[in-house]
Amino acid sequence: MGASYEKTYRQSITDPERFWADVAGSLNWMRRWDRVLSADKPPFSRWFEGGILNTCYNVLDRHVEGGRGNQPALIYDSPVTSTIRVYRYRELLDAVARCAGGLARLGVTKGDRVVIYMPMVPEAVIGMLACSRLGAIHSVVFGGFAPRELATRIEDAKPKVVLSSSCGIEIARVIPYKPLLDAAIGMCAWKPEACVIVQRPEHRVELTPGRDIAWDSLMDSEPAPCTPVFATDPLYILYTSGTTGKPKGVVRDNGGHLVALSWTMRNLYGVEPGEVYWAASDIGWVVGHSYIVYGPLAYGCTTVLYEGKSVGTPDPGAFWRVIDEHHVSVLFCAPTAFRAIRREDPEAKFVKRYRMPSFRTLFLAGERCDPETLRWAEQVLQVPVIDHWWQTETGWAIGANCIGLGQFPVKPGSCTKPVPGYEIAVFDSGGKPVPAGTQGNIAVRLPLPPGCFTTLWQNDADFIKTYFSTYPGWYFTADAGMIDKDGYLWIMGRTDDIINVAGHRLSTGAMEEVLSSHPDVAESAVAGVHDPVKAEIPVGFVVLKAGRKRDPLDLEHELVKMVRERIGPIASFKEVLVVSRLPKTRSGKILRGTIKKIADGTSYTIPATIDDPVILEEIRMALGQKGFPKR
Ligand code: COA
Ligand code: AMP
C-alpha cells in the first residue's frame, strides 16, 4: 500500500525537473521549453520557460483532434432552472472559438484582462476558455460578492471587457446581476470598454447603450484560432481574501498549471479520460477553476457544472441524482455540503433511492473536515472518502491521499500526506522545525511545484512579504498543523484572520473594516464561531463611541445590512453583540482567539497578558443570550 506513492513522491522531490518534464511531454507544445525550471530569482519559480503552448488548445482542440469530439465535455445540470444541457467536446470547442472571435472583435488581445461576474451557467466556462484561447487573462469574481468587492477587483485588474449575466438564481430567489454590475462600475475610476450580458429567461434586462452587448450577438462571430502564449504567461488572476479588506490577486501561469492539473487527474483523483468528474463548487473559487474547468477537460474527462446547492432543491437527494444520472466517478465538494445533507436526511433515506454504480470516490476540501462527517459519508456512500488540503495560492492539493498512487488508511480529521511536488515542514515561530506530533506553522520548501501562483497581480512586493519573508526559502501557508509519527499531515486551522464559512474563504479583517466605518462604532472585532453546518460563521463584537446610545437590535440590523451590501451575502454575517469593551492584551492586541473559545464553549485559560479579565464574563453572558455555543 502506498509503495507507488513513496517512489513517486521521492522522485518529485529529488529530481523535480525530470519528474514534471515527463508529465509535460503528454501535452501539446507549439515550442518546447528551454528550461524546465528557472528558480534563480527566488521566491519566483518559472516553470517551462521558453515553452509556447495554448491552454484552450490543450483542453479542447487536442481532444477533438484525438477523437473525443462526440464525448460530452460539459454537463450543465441546473435544478434551479430545471435544465440539463450537454456540450460535446466539438460543441464546446465551437462555442469557445466563436466567443473568442467575439471578444477579439471587441479588441481583446493577448494579455488583456476580462472580468467574469457570472452565475453557474455554461457561458461562464465558455468565457473563461475563450480568454485562454486568445491569451487574455480572465478574472472570475464569485457572484455572491457585493458591488464593492467586484469594484475592487475591476479597479485592480483593469479589464477591457466584463462578461456578466442578467441574473443568478439561488434556489427559489432570482438575483438581478445587472444592478450589481452597474453599481460596481459606477464606483470604479477604471471603466471597461464593453460589458457582455447573458440574458437569462428568468429575468431579462435593458442593456446600457454604448456599453453593453448581448451574449448572443457576441457569439455571432467567426471562430478565433488559438493564440500562442509562453508557458510563463498569466492564464488568470483569482482574487482571494487577505488579512486586510484588499483582496490578493493570485496569478496562475499557463504551462505549469496545465501540467500540474493534468497530473492530478489520474494520480490524485484516480480518474481516467472519458470518465465523469464533478466538483460541486463554484467557478468563482479556485476549486471551480481547477476542477470544474481546467483539470477534467485537460485530461479528456467530462465535467459537471451544477447550478444548485446540496440541499434546499426540490429533490433532497439532489447530489445522488446527479451522480446517478450522469454516471459520475468522482465527486469533490466541501464537508459543509455533507453536513447540510446529513442534517436534512440523517438516515440517508434519499441515498438509497439511487444506485450510483459508477461512483468510486468522494473528495473533500476547502475547510477542516470533522471526523463525524467523514465517517457518515463513508457509511452512507460505501466509497473511500478522501480529505485533501489546498489553497487558492497553490491551485491544487498540497496534502492528500493520492488514490491513483495507492490509497493509505484514512485517518479522519483533516489529515493527509504530502502530495508529490510539495516538500512540507512544520516550524515553530522562531523558524525551528518542530518534532513529530507537535503543532506549528506549516511551510512548503521552494521551489513550489508547477501550477502554484507565480506572483500577486502587479504586486511582487506583497507576494514576497506575505508568503516568503517569515521562513526564508519556504512558502508560509498560514495554516497551523503537525506531522505525526506516520508521516501524516494534520491541518488545524489558519494562523491569520481568515475564516472558512461553508467552505468559503473570508477575511474577518475586511468585516471589521465595515463595522468600524459605522458612525456609532468606536471599535470592533469579528470572530469565526463554530456553526454545525457552515463550520464557522462570523460574529461581530462592537463597542459604541462614548456617549452613543443604540438599541442593540437596531444596530445589529444596520451592521448586518452594511456587511451584506459591502462584502456580500456570502459572508453569512448575521450576528452582532454590543459590548462595553473588547478583551485585549496589555499591549492592545484584541484576543479574538479567546472570544472564539468562549463562543464555541471550548475550555480556555485567561491569558496572562489580558488587561482586564472581567470583560470575558460579560462576553460569555452576551453570547449565551444569543444562543451560543451552537451545537
Ligand atoms: N450569488 C448571490 N448570492 C449567493 C451566491 C451567489 N452566487 N451564493 C450564495 N449566495 C448567498 C446565499 O443565497 C445566502 O444568502 P442568504 O443569507 O440570503 O440566505 C448566502 O449567500 C450564504 O450562502 P451559502 O454559504 O451558500 O449558504 P446557504 O445557506 O445558501 O447554503 C450550503 C449552505 C452548505 C448548502 C451551501 O453553502 C453548499 O452547498 N456549500 C457547498 C459549497 C462547496 O462545496 N464549496 C466548495 C468550496 S471548496
Ligand atoms: P481557499 O484558498 O479558499 O481554498 O482556502 C484555503 C484554506 O482553506 C486553507 O488555508 C485552509 O485553512 C482551508 N482548507 C482547505 N482545505 C482544507 C482541508 N482539507 N482541511 C482543513 N482546512 C482546509
XYZ file of C-alpha atoms and ligand atoms in Angstrom:
702
model
C 0.000 0.000 0.000
C 1.370 3.398 -0.949
C 4.600 1.942 -2.472
C 3.913 3.765 -5.682
C 3.242 6.908 -3.675
C 6.568 6.676 -1.818
C 8.519 6.230 -5.053
C 6.645 8.950 -6.919
C 6.934 11.362 -4.024
C 10.691 10.780 -3.748
C 11.203 11.305 -7.478
C 9.218 14.545 -7.423
C 11.400 15.941 -4.630
C 14.831 14.657 -5.657
C 14.525 15.446 -9.359
C 11.560 17.785 -9.873
C 12.704 18.895 -13.321
C 12.725 15.372 -14.715
C 9.511 14.498 -12.930
C 7.498 17.411 -14.345
C 9.141 17.310 -17.784
C 7.881 13.727 -18.136
C 4.348 14.886 -17.360
C 4.620 17.881 -19.697
C 5.544 15.563 -22.539
C 1.952 14.336 -22.776
C 0.659 17.831 -23.626
C 0.737 19.760 -26.876
C 3.536 22.346 -27.138
C 3.982 24.703 -30.077
C 7.560 25.151 -28.935
C 9.374 23.029 -26.367
C 10.648 24.778 -23.258
C 14.266 25.918 -22.899
C 14.432 25.123 -19.193
C 12.048 23.039 -17.114
C 12.567 25.203 -14.046
C 14.150 28.604 -13.628
C 14.427 29.257 -9.909
C 17.403 31.600 -9.916
C 15.337 34.520 -8.584
C 13.669 33.054 -5.513
C 10.899 33.061 -4.452
C 9.849 33.244 -8.126
C 9.738 29.874 -9.893
C 9.308 29.902 -13.656
C 8.239 26.520 -14.992
C 8.832 25.554 -18.636
C 10.461 28.860 -19.525
C 10.646 29.444 -23.272
C 7.909 26.881 -23.923
C 4.976 28.018 -26.066
C 1.511 26.487 -25.942
C -2.161 27.357 -25.679
C -4.240 26.181 -22.733
C -7.513 26.137 -24.685
C -5.927 24.081 -27.442
C -4.849 21.519 -24.881
C -8.212 21.283 -23.142
C -10.444 21.298 -26.256
C -8.897 21.197 -29.763
C -6.425 18.457 -28.815
C -9.234 16.162 -27.652
C -11.422 16.842 -30.687
C -8.478 16.096 -32.969
C -7.728 12.998 -30.899
C -11.231 11.537 -31.410
C -13.180 12.835 -28.411
C -15.362 15.222 -30.437
C -18.561 13.344 -29.634
C -17.783 12.745 -25.967
C -19.625 15.004 -23.524
C -17.199 17.636 -22.301
C -19.525 19.604 -20.047
C -22.837 18.616 -18.497
C -24.772 21.628 -17.262
C -27.190 20.437 -14.583
C -29.316 23.184 -13.101
C -32.081 22.075 -10.750
C -32.862 25.745 -10.087
C -33.944 26.204 -13.722
C -34.896 22.550 -14.382
C -32.296 22.374 -17.151
C -29.843 19.719 -18.242
C -27.710 20.557 -21.269
C -24.793 18.537 -22.609
C -21.931 20.068 -24.606
C -19.844 17.554 -26.505
C -16.169 18.393 -26.961
C -16.691 19.620 -30.532
C -19.709 21.712 -29.471
C -17.848 23.276 -26.594
C -14.894 23.983 -28.873
C -17.192 25.636 -31.405
C -18.833 27.833 -28.750
C -15.489 28.785 -27.199
C -13.907 29.610 -30.572
C -16.876 31.835 -31.507
C -16.839 33.529 -28.122
C -13.111 34.149 -28.580
C -13.888 35.566 -32.031
C -16.448 37.897 -30.458
C -14.028 39.033 -27.773
C -11.380 39.625 -30.425
C -13.912 41.822 -32.285
C -14.203 43.852 -29.092
C -10.449 44.360 -29.216
C -9.432 41.778 -26.620
C -5.910 40.503 -27.328
C -3.168 38.592 -25.529
C -2.514 39.950 -22.043
C -5.777 41.950 -21.800
C -7.905 41.266 -18.744
C -11.528 40.118 -18.850
C -13.581 40.052 -15.648
C -16.243 37.343 -15.484
C -19.051 38.004 -12.999
C -21.468 35.194 -13.642
C -23.594 32.555 -12.005
C -23.013 28.863 -12.700
C -24.006 28.881 -16.356
C -22.115 27.326 -19.296
C -21.422 30.799 -20.702
C -19.106 31.400 -17.732
C -16.970 28.375 -18.666
C -17.129 29.311 -22.349
C -15.939 32.820 -21.448
C -13.021 31.511 -19.372
C -11.863 29.167 -22.119
C -12.332 31.853 -24.792
C -9.969 34.102 -22.839
C -7.397 31.340 -22.629
C -7.779 30.792 -26.389
C -6.831 34.429 -27.006
C -4.115 34.511 -24.363
C -6.252 37.051 -22.488
C -6.254 36.883 -18.692
C -9.582 36.134 -17.047
C -10.527 37.102 -13.547
C -13.672 35.401 -12.321
C -15.491 37.124 -9.462
C -17.830 34.986 -7.364
C -21.479 36.009 -7.853
C -22.191 36.201 -4.113
C -19.869 39.194 -3.703
C -21.339 42.672 -3.391
C -20.668 45.520 -5.863
C -17.871 46.994 -3.755
C -15.934 43.714 -3.838
C -16.473 43.497 -7.598
C -15.349 47.120 -7.935
C -12.113 46.464 -6.016
C -11.320 43.646 -8.421
C -12.215 45.669 -11.544
C -10.073 48.550 -10.315
C -7.108 46.248 -9.738
C -7.365 44.058 -12.845
C -8.410 46.881 -15.230
C -10.391 44.659 -17.598
C -11.091 45.663 -21.182
C -14.338 43.690 -21.094
C -16.654 42.303 -18.412
C -18.767 39.195 -19.030
C -21.891 39.028 -16.906
C -25.443 37.818 -16.776
C -28.882 39.296 -16.288
C -29.348 37.286 -13.098
C -28.281 34.480 -10.831
C -30.661 32.032 -9.188
C -30.369 30.999 -5.559
C -32.798 28.073 -5.143
C -36.089 29.979 -5.422
C -34.697 33.529 -5.452
C -33.739 35.401 -8.613
C -30.824 37.772 -8.048
C -30.575 40.509 -10.671
C -26.873 40.911 -11.508
C -27.023 43.979 -13.733
C -27.714 46.471 -10.893
C -24.764 44.970 -9.015
C -22.543 45.290 -12.071
C -23.699 48.844 -12.791
C -23.126 49.852 -9.171
C -19.631 48.327 -9.205
C -18.628 50.084 -12.432
C -20.073 53.297 -11.014
C -17.631 53.035 -8.088
C -14.582 52.500 -10.311
C -12.251 55.011 -11.880
C -11.418 52.273 -14.428
C -14.213 51.782 -16.964
C -14.315 48.603 -19.062
C -14.905 49.302 -22.752
C -17.738 46.779 -23.004
C -19.950 44.527 -20.897
C -21.364 41.384 -22.449
C -24.610 40.249 -20.850
C -26.166 36.785 -20.966
C -29.934 37.344 -20.996
C -31.494 34.606 -18.868
C -35.196 33.947 -19.422
C -35.852 34.155 -15.662
C -35.013 37.869 -15.692
C -34.268 39.885 -18.827
C -32.702 43.336 -18.557
C -32.327 46.556 -20.553
C -28.796 46.784 -21.938
C -26.877 50.020 -21.358
C -26.475 51.674 -24.788
C -22.905 52.194 -25.888
C -21.549 49.803 -23.252
C -23.484 46.552 -23.186
C -23.622 43.836 -25.802
C -25.900 40.825 -25.757
C -24.099 37.497 -25.365
C -25.916 36.157 -28.430
C -24.543 38.888 -30.665
C -21.027 38.274 -29.311
C -21.420 34.620 -30.234
C -22.438 35.582 -33.754
C -18.750 35.809 -34.671
C -16.216 33.936 -36.725
C -14.284 31.372 -34.653
C -10.887 32.582 -33.457
C -7.770 30.414 -33.617
C -5.564 29.696 -30.598
C -3.016 32.383 -29.759
C 0.428 31.010 -28.846
C 1.488 32.087 -25.354
C 4.540 31.453 -23.247
C 4.157 28.790 -20.566
C 5.041 31.532 -18.079
C 2.395 33.994 -19.325
C -0.557 34.509 -16.981
C -3.705 32.493 -17.613
C -5.814 34.039 -14.898
C -5.997 36.236 -11.835
C -8.150 34.996 -8.970
C -8.696 37.338 -6.064
C -8.773 35.790 -2.623
C -9.222 37.117 0.885
C -6.168 38.523 2.550
C -5.761 39.844 6.049
C -6.990 43.296 5.064
C -10.029 44.442 3.117
C -7.976 44.434 -0.091
C -8.096 41.039 -1.789
C -4.967 39.476 -3.222
C -4.794 38.789 -6.958
C -3.337 35.308 -7.233
C -1.698 34.891 -10.668
C -1.615 31.491 -12.373
C 0.546 30.712 -15.411
C -0.397 28.664 -18.492
C 2.191 25.891 -18.721
C 2.840 24.821 -15.135
C -0.864 24.981 -14.363
C -1.802 22.667 -17.211
C 0.975 20.213 -16.390
C 0.157 20.041 -12.674
C -3.601 19.678 -13.088
C -3.241 17.005 -15.789
C -1.022 15.017 -13.443
C -3.534 15.170 -10.594
C -6.430 13.658 -12.518
C -5.141 10.086 -12.540
C -2.551 10.176 -9.770
C -4.514 12.057 -7.139
C -8.158 11.567 -8.112
C -7.806 8.187 -9.820
C -9.911 9.065 -12.874
C -9.329 8.162 -16.497
C -10.066 10.123 -19.688
C -13.710 9.689 -20.671
C -14.923 9.396 -17.068
C -17.211 11.925 -15.404
C -15.721 14.191 -12.744
C -17.871 16.519 -10.658
C -16.576 19.356 -8.496
C -19.636 20.740 -6.704
C -18.072 24.125 -6.192
C -18.488 27.444 -8.000
C -16.384 28.798 -10.846
C -15.753 31.839 -8.631
C -13.488 29.792 -6.345
C -10.194 28.118 -7.071
C -11.787 24.660 -6.867
C -14.086 25.689 -9.698
C -11.194 26.965 -11.819
C -9.066 23.869 -11.323
C -11.659 21.104 -11.165
C -14.803 22.287 -12.884
C -12.909 23.750 -15.823
C -9.233 23.120 -16.449
C -8.271 19.812 -14.782
C -11.031 17.498 -16.051
C -11.001 18.984 -19.552
C -7.207 18.910 -19.791
C -7.402 15.185 -19.103
C -10.267 14.420 -21.504
C -12.848 13.809 -18.776
C -16.437 15.010 -18.713
C -17.052 17.762 -16.198
C -20.325 18.634 -14.450
C -21.394 22.257 -13.976
C -24.030 22.164 -11.255
C -26.180 25.220 -10.563
C -27.723 24.495 -7.192
C -26.977 23.551 -3.607
C -26.523 20.279 -1.814
C -29.834 20.861 -0.019
C -32.895 23.042 -0.437
C -33.604 21.993 -4.023
C -36.932 20.248 -4.667
C -35.136 16.888 -4.527
C -33.459 16.252 -1.134
C -31.353 13.623 -2.899
C -30.089 16.185 -5.435
C -26.435 15.149 -5.170
C -27.222 11.433 -5.549
C -29.440 12.127 -8.549
C -26.611 13.965 -10.317
C -24.135 11.173 -9.585
C -26.584 8.521 -10.786
C -27.930 10.328 -13.833
C -24.566 11.496 -15.203
C -22.511 8.453 -14.182
C -20.165 10.460 -12.010
C -16.996 8.622 -10.928
C -15.563 11.212 -8.560
C -17.297 13.933 -6.560
C -15.340 16.762 -4.963
C -17.081 19.135 -2.558
C -16.726 20.849 0.797
C -17.590 18.991 4.031
C -20.235 21.657 4.679
C -22.291 20.277 1.777
C -22.374 16.908 3.548
C -23.172 18.384 6.941
C -26.143 20.117 5.292
C -27.291 16.858 3.647
C -26.882 14.934 6.872
C -28.931 17.466 8.792
C -31.730 17.186 6.231
C -31.558 13.426 5.741
C -29.818 11.874 8.787
C -30.998 8.356 7.956
C -29.703 8.734 4.387
C -33.101 7.662 3.022
C -32.563 9.544 -0.221
C -29.216 7.892 -0.937
C -30.994 4.547 -1.098
C -33.213 5.761 -3.956
C -30.239 5.941 -6.316
C -27.881 3.212 -7.472
C -24.780 5.205 -8.406
C -22.790 2.237 -9.809
C -20.162 4.487 -11.413
C -19.328 6.298 -8.181
C -15.889 5.461 -6.771
C -14.536 8.217 -4.556
C -15.611 11.297 -2.638
C -13.011 14.047 -2.143
C -13.487 16.763 0.444
C -11.623 20.067 0.822
C -11.999 23.749 1.495
C -12.277 23.578 5.275
C -11.429 21.291 8.166
C -13.285 18.030 7.848
C -14.754 16.846 11.144
C -14.362 13.084 11.682
C -18.111 12.601 12.236
C -18.984 13.966 8.796
C -16.276 11.887 7.169
C -17.463 8.693 8.856
C -21.103 9.406 7.993
C -20.218 9.957 4.339
C -18.184 6.717 4.269
C -21.006 4.780 5.823
C -23.806 6.024 3.583
C -21.860 6.066 0.325
C -19.694 2.984 0.841
C -16.810 4.532 -1.099
C -13.476 5.943 0.112
C -13.880 9.468 1.466
C -10.659 11.384 0.972
C -9.841 14.671 2.614
C -7.332 16.903 0.859
C -5.855 20.237 1.746
C -5.099 23.119 -0.543
C -5.315 26.846 -1.058
C -6.164 29.346 -3.767
C -2.463 30.162 -3.865
C -1.381 26.614 -4.723
C -4.244 25.861 -7.150
C -4.120 22.144 -6.361
C -3.699 19.915 -3.348
C -0.669 20.220 -1.070
C -1.786 17.324 1.120
C -3.961 14.386 0.054
C -4.332 10.650 -0.058
C -3.402 10.116 -3.698
C -5.870 7.433 -4.807
C -4.068 6.810 -8.101
C -0.805 6.040 -6.278
C -2.266 3.551 -3.799
C -4.557 4.619 -1.018
C -3.314 4.930 2.552
C -5.549 4.110 5.512
C -7.732 7.152 6.170
C -7.198 8.980 9.465
C -10.266 11.199 9.923
C -9.863 14.857 10.857
C -8.214 16.860 8.060
C -5.316 14.513 7.800
C -3.384 13.881 4.606
C 0.059 13.009 3.225
C 2.209 15.490 1.298
C 1.352 15.398 -2.398
C 4.261 14.759 -4.808
C 5.879 18.091 -5.624
C 5.458 19.565 -2.137
C 8.175 19.234 0.489
C 6.481 20.161 3.741
C 7.822 21.088 7.171
C 6.297 22.358 10.397
C 8.137 25.181 12.151
C 7.843 26.952 15.467
C 7.522 30.722 15.458
C 11.312 31.057 15.629
C 11.747 29.061 12.422
C 12.930 25.780 14.012
C 11.381 22.502 12.772
C 9.164 21.009 15.485
C 9.299 17.291 16.424
C 6.721 14.839 15.015
C 3.369 15.240 16.721
C 3.976 18.867 17.709
C 1.840 21.645 16.288
C 3.377 24.584 14.438
C 3.233 26.610 11.228
C 3.132 24.592 8.023
C 5.546 25.649 5.303
C 6.470 24.357 1.832
C 10.051 24.389 0.604
C 10.896 26.399 -2.501
C 10.649 25.968 -5.404
C 6.907 25.487 -5.356
C 5.791 22.858 -7.875
C 4.193 23.846 -11.196
C 0.648 25.193 -11.018
C 1.204 27.238 -7.856
C 0.814 31.018 -8.003
C 3.645 32.853 -9.689
C 3.031 36.231 -8.026
C 0.247 38.591 -6.927
C -1.129 40.698 -9.756
C 1.242 43.655 -10.219
C 2.388 43.268 -6.654
C 5.629 41.293 -6.381
C 6.432 43.125 -3.148
C 3.366 41.810 -1.293
C 3.937 38.351 -2.774
C 7.396 38.247 -1.207
C 6.408 39.921 2.068
C 3.235 37.926 2.753
C 4.385 34.468 1.825
C 8.158 34.248 1.808
C 9.538 36.544 4.487
C 8.565 34.510 7.579
C 10.723 31.489 6.769
C 13.256 32.364 4.027
C 13.359 29.642 1.385
C 9.899 28.408 2.368
C 6.311 29.289 1.442
C 4.382 30.295 4.570
C 0.949 28.664 4.266
C -0.713 30.491 7.204
C -2.157 27.124 8.230
C -1.226 25.520 11.531
C -0.800 21.776 11.815
C 1.535 18.914 12.592
C 3.171 15.885 11.015
C 2.585 12.731 13.043
C 4.961 9.806 13.508
C 3.448 8.007 10.488
C 4.162 10.953 8.211
C 0.562 12.139 8.048
C -0.030 15.871 7.915
C -2.792 17.258 10.144
C -4.364 20.617 9.303
C -5.604 22.501 12.372
C -6.668 25.911 11.051
C -5.491 29.307 9.938
C -2.986 31.339 11.879
C -4.266 34.628 10.428
C -7.708 36.254 10.427
C -9.060 34.176 7.538
C -12.127 32.077 8.354
C -13.884 29.373 6.368
C -17.648 29.824 6.167
C -19.400 26.955 4.368
C -16.111 26.262 2.602
C -15.788 29.881 1.503
C -12.654 31.802 2.424
C -13.396 35.148 4.065
C -11.427 37.780 5.932
C -12.639 38.862 9.363
C -10.397 41.920 8.936
C -12.481 43.024 5.944
C -15.672 42.670 8.017
C -14.131 44.626 10.897
C -13.332 47.432 8.452
C -17.032 47.593 7.549
C -18.244 47.527 11.179
C -15.781 50.181 12.267
C -16.981 52.503 9.491
C -20.423 52.767 11.178
C -20.771 56.254 12.727
C -21.724 54.869 16.162
C -18.991 52.232 16.385
C -15.715 53.007 18.134
C -14.064 49.651 17.529
C -14.931 46.138 16.533
C -13.777 42.555 16.380
C -15.085 39.699 14.273
C -14.523 36.097 15.340
C -15.210 32.911 13.392
C -17.516 30.952 15.667
C -18.487 27.282 15.420
C -21.607 26.519 13.365
C -22.955 22.976 12.993
C -23.417 23.221 9.198
C -21.148 26.005 7.930
C -18.283 25.049 10.298
C -17.729 28.698 11.108
C -19.831 31.829 10.967
C -18.594 35.346 11.612
C -19.881 37.056 14.758
C -19.281 40.771 15.287
C -18.465 42.444 18.608
C -18.741 46.227 18.675
C -18.007 48.948 21.192
C -20.030 52.148 20.883
C -18.441 55.570 20.694
C -18.571 57.444 24.015
C -21.992 58.924 24.699
C -23.813 56.976 21.924
C -26.898 55.034 22.945
C -28.307 52.488 20.494
C -30.891 49.748 20.616
C -28.680 46.651 20.108
C -31.131 45.001 17.700
C -31.439 48.110 15.526
C -27.689 48.472 15.417
C -27.280 44.786 14.614
C -29.738 45.161 11.754
C -27.798 48.131 10.316
C -24.426 46.420 10.637
C -25.632 43.160 9.097
C -27.027 45.159 6.182
C -23.738 47.034 5.772
C -21.671 43.829 5.615
C -24.149 42.288 3.189
C -24.022 45.357 0.966
C -20.268 45.851 1.073
C -18.940 42.293 1.151
C -21.937 40.265 0.051
C -24.454 37.703 1.300
C -21.784 35.020 1.073
C -20.199 36.385 4.274
C -23.186 34.872 6.176
C -22.796 37.735 8.632
C -25.929 37.749 10.808
C -24.960 38.318 14.470
C -23.602 41.363 16.288
C -23.118 41.884 20.022
C -22.676 45.281 21.618
C -20.098 45.056 24.426
C -18.675 47.643 26.786
C -15.118 46.977 25.568
C -13.100 44.323 23.741
C -10.816 41.905 25.564
C -7.249 42.954 24.841
C -3.712 42.223 25.910
C -1.896 44.923 27.823
C -0.199 45.863 24.547
C -3.605 46.405 22.932
C -3.973 43.233 20.828
C -7.587 42.029 20.614
C -7.945 38.484 21.999
C -10.048 37.083 19.144
C -8.945 33.529 19.928
C -10.312 33.770 23.471
C -13.596 35.257 22.216
C -13.890 32.349 19.805
C -13.309 29.775 22.542
C -15.984 31.365 24.733
C -18.455 31.396 21.832
C -17.623 27.785 20.912
C -17.982 26.631 24.524
C -14.484 25.124 24.489
C -12.255 25.411 27.538
C -9.947 28.389 27.731
C -7.444 29.833 30.119
C -7.474 33.515 30.876
C -4.440 34.865 29.002
C -1.745 36.112 31.378
C -1.370 39.239 29.245
C -5.054 40.299 29.375
C -5.578 43.876 30.538
C -8.931 43.279 32.258
C -10.329 39.727 32.622
C -13.768 40.899 33.818
C -14.858 41.641 30.251
C -14.660 37.928 29.382
C -17.606 37.183 31.663
C -19.668 39.980 30.057
C -18.954 38.483 26.650
C -19.857 34.966 27.813
C -23.214 36.191 29.152
C -23.984 38.175 25.993
C -23.139 35.190 23.787
C -25.301 32.932 25.968
C -28.269 35.244 25.447
C -27.790 34.843 21.688
C -27.785 31.065 21.886
C -24.032 30.419 21.764
C -22.424 27.914 21.799
C -24.379 26.464 18.851
C -24.428 22.681 18.652
N -24.981 34.817 -5.807
C -25.711 35.506 -4.899
N -25.887 35.110 -3.625
C -25.267 33.983 -3.247
C -24.492 33.215 -4.127
C -24.356 33.681 -5.460
N -23.630 33.027 -6.346
N -24.034 32.140 -3.460
C -24.503 32.208 -2.209
N -25.262 33.330 -2.079
C -25.983 33.769 -0.892
C -26.962 32.718 -0.432
O -28.212 32.845 -1.077
C -27.069 33.027 1.055
O -27.893 34.178 1.190
P -28.910 34.348 2.442
O -28.044 34.718 3.592
O -29.797 35.452 1.990
O -29.607 33.035 2.609
C -25.653 33.485 1.422
O -25.046 33.913 0.183
C -24.810 32.394 2.029
O -24.686 31.333 1.088
P -24.181 29.864 1.478
O -22.985 29.984 2.366
O -24.022 29.066 0.256
O -25.325 29.320 2.428
P -26.671 28.573 2.094
O -27.401 28.508 3.384
O -27.346 29.193 0.931
O -26.203 27.080 1.692
C -24.853 25.082 1.899
C -25.434 26.305 2.608
C -23.954 24.346 2.877
C -25.955 24.179 1.413
C -24.025 25.580 0.689
O -23.093 26.549 1.098
C -23.281 24.493 -0.034
O -23.829 23.695 -0.769
N -21.953 24.537 0.145
C -21.018 23.686 -0.506
C -20.109 24.592 -1.273
C -18.880 23.944 -1.720
O -18.811 22.758 -1.937
N -17.845 24.770 -1.863
C -16.588 24.290 -2.304
C -15.534 25.236 -1.891
S -14.061 24.292 -1.958
P -9.110 28.610 -0.264
O -7.973 29.483 -0.629
O -10.434 29.259 -0.398
O -9.040 27.287 -0.967
O -8.968 28.305 1.288
C -7.763 27.781 1.755
C -7.861 27.466 3.215
O -8.933 26.555 3.452
C -6.639 26.784 3.732
O -5.601 27.685 4.066
C -7.163 26.027 4.931
O -7.228 26.845 6.068
C -8.573 25.660 4.500
N -8.611 24.296 3.993
C -8.673 23.894 2.720
N -8.742 22.555 2.639
C -8.696 22.092 3.903
C -8.716 20.788 4.490
N -8.811 19.694 3.741
N -8.636 20.691 5.838
C -8.542 21.798 6.612
N -8.541 23.050 6.112
C -8.609 23.194 4.782
